[in-house]
Amino acid sequence: DQQVKQNSPSLSVQEGRISILNCDYTNSMFDYFLWYKKYPAEGPTFLISISSIKDKNEDGRFTVFLNKSAKHLSLHIVPSQPGDSAVYFCAARPTQGGSEKLVFGKGTKLTVNP
Amino acid sequence: NAGVTQTPKFRILKIGQSMTLQCAQDMNHNYMYWYRQDPGMGLKLIYYSVGAGITDKGEVPNGYNVSRSTTEDFPLRLELAAPSQTSVYFCASSYGPGPTGELFFGEGSRLTVL
């Protein structure tokens, strides 16, 4: 039973345009959401996070939006660059528990074409 | 600054063999984790440790063992390897349970069991 779903296995966008990666969750008891980025043959690296008490968090070209009523979050990358091509994992942390309780989605592979 | 170092990066095992995946971190993090990632899937937690001498099971612990004798090292032992253990293994660490749950990952160890 997937608690964190990334329903798009892949996404392709043109350089300079916006990339929108989506993530849905089923458990209302998540209090923190994170995005990780993974290049081939490397480990995931933390990108950005958002607390459940907020609806938006911005860091440079990356913005995460949280819609609690829809149990949906999205990562916006503007403008997209070829170096953003990677697999992006959405993760959620339950209220009861710490980092060891992180639940990861399956990932979305983003390709930014020059 | 090495971060999280995993060895080996690649290994092929025969069914029934045993091996140890090594993980070391130099960030003085209390928490360490072992995840596996199967093709097209998210990260699944195998075991984690909240400090030297303390370990606990994650979501998929069967067939694995861990120990944490020092803050820096967190080896993962595979006993009686099975084809179902073919996967990419990631070691990670974090300062603590943390408000954000940010994890620092190693580059991964690709294991094939034939």
Short mmCIF file of N, CA, C and O in Angstrom, two decimals, chain A residues 1 5 8 19 32-33 36-38 42-43 46 48 50-51 55 57 68 70-71 88 96 98 106 111 114:
data_model
loop_
_atom_site.label_atom_id
_atom_site.label_comp_id
_atom_site.label_asym_id
_atom_site.label_seq_id
_atom_site.Cartn_x
_atom_site.Cartn_y
_atom_site.Cartn_z
N ASP A 1 0.86 -1.19 0.00
CA ASP A 1 0.00 0.00 0.00
C ASP A 1 0.90 1.24 0.00
O ASP A 1 1.54 1.55 1.00
N LYS A 5 2.90 8.61 -3.46
CA LYS A 5 2.81 8.19 -4.86
C LYS A 5 3.33 9.27 -5.78
O LYS A 5 2.94 10.44 -5.69
N SER A 8 3.89 9.87 -12.16
CA SER A 8 4.56 10.04 -13.45
C SER A 8 5.97 9.50 -13.35
O SER A 8 6.81 10.08 -12.69
N SER A 19 9.47 23.01 -14.97
CA SER A 19 9.26 21.59 -14.69
C SER A 19 8.37 21.50 -13.47
O SER A 19 8.63 22.17 -12.45
N TYR A 32 6.08 16.47 7.54
CA TYR A 32 7.17 17.08 6.79
C TYR A 32 7.31 16.34 5.48
O TYR A 32 7.20 15.12 5.43
N PHE A 33 7.57 17.13 4.43
CA PHE A 33 7.73 16.56 3.10
C PHE A 33 9.05 17.03 2.52
O PHE A 33 9.43 18.20 2.69
N TYR A 36 14.17 14.81 -2.84
CA TYR A 36 15.55 14.42 -3.06
C TYR A 36 15.78 14.30 -4.55
O TYR A 36 14.90 13.91 -5.30
N LYS A 37 17.02 14.58 -4.94
CA LYS A 37 17.41 14.52 -6.34
C LYS A 37 18.50 13.47 -6.46
O LYS A 37 19.40 13.39 -5.61
N LYS A 38 18.43 12.64 -7.51
CA LYS A 38 19.41 11.58 -7.67
C LYS A 38 19.92 11.52 -9.09
O LYS A 38 19.15 11.31 -10.04
N GLU A 42 24.92 7.85 -8.35
CA GLU A 42 25.16 8.64 -7.15
C GLU A 42 24.04 8.39 -6.15
O GLU A 42 22.97 7.89 -6.50
N GLY A 43 24.27 8.76 -4.90
CA GLY A 43 23.22 8.67 -3.93
C GLY A 43 22.29 9.87 -4.02
O GLY A 43 22.64 10.90 -4.59
N PHE A 46 19.56 15.79 -0.78
CA PHE A 46 18.43 16.59 -0.33
C PHE A 46 18.30 17.85 -1.18
O PHE A 46 19.30 18.53 -1.47
N ILE A 48 14.93 20.13 -1.16
CA ILE A 48 14.08 21.12 -0.51
C ILE A 48 13.04 20.39 0.32
O ILE A 48 12.70 19.24 0.03
N ILE A 50 9.34 20.96 3.08
CA ILE A 50 8.26 21.85 3.50
C ILE A 50 7.55 21.23 4.69
O ILE A 50 7.31 20.02 4.73
N SER A 51 7.25 22.06 5.66
CA SER A 51 6.48 21.63 6.82
C SER A 51 5.00 21.61 6.47
O SER A 51 4.54 22.40 5.62
N ASP A 55 2.33 26.25 3.09
CA ASP A 55 1.83 25.81 1.79
C ASP A 55 2.83 26.09 0.66
O ASP A 55 2.59 25.70 -0.49
N ASN A 57 7.30 26.71 -0.07
CA ASN A 57 8.67 26.96 0.34
C ASN A 57 9.52 27.13 -0.91
O ASN A 57 9.42 26.33 -1.85
N LYS A 68 -2.75 20.58 1.41
CA LYS A 68 -3.10 19.55 2.40
C LYS A 68 -4.48 18.97 2.15
O LYS A 68 -4.71 17.78 2.37
N ALA A 70 -5.92 18.42 -0.60
CA ALA A 70 -5.85 17.46 -1.71
C ALA A 70 -4.80 16.38 -1.46
O ALA A 70 -4.66 15.46 -2.27
N LYS A 71 -4.06 16.50 -0.36
CA LYS A 71 -2.95 15.59 -0.06
C LYS A 71 -2.00 15.52 -1.26
O LYS A 71 -1.68 14.43 -1.78
N TYR A 88 13.84 12.45 -9.33
CA TYR A 88 13.40 13.20 -8.15
C TYR A 88 12.49 12.33 -7.30
O TYR A 88 11.47 11.81 -7.78
N GLN A 96 4.41 10.83 13.99
CA GLN A 96 4.95 9.94 15.01
C GLN A 96 6.19 9.26 14.45
O GLN A 96 6.13 8.30 13.71
N GLY A 98 10.74 9.84 13.54
CA GLY A 98 11.72 10.76 12.99
C GLY A 98 12.13 10.36 11.59
O GLY A 98 11.36 9.80 10.82
N LYS A 106 8.29 6.46 -5.64
CA LYS A 106 9.10 5.67 -6.58
C LYS A 106 10.02 6.53 -7.43
O LYS A 106 10.91 6.02 -8.09
N THR A 111 13.93 14.84 -17.54
CA THR A 111 14.90 15.10 -18.60
C THR A 111 14.67 16.51 -19.10
O THR A 111 13.56 16.84 -19.53
N PRO A 114 18.20 20.43 -24.06
CA PRO A 114 18.79 21.74 -24.43
C PRO A 114 18.04 22.38 -25.60
O PRO A 114 17.45 21.69 -26.41
#
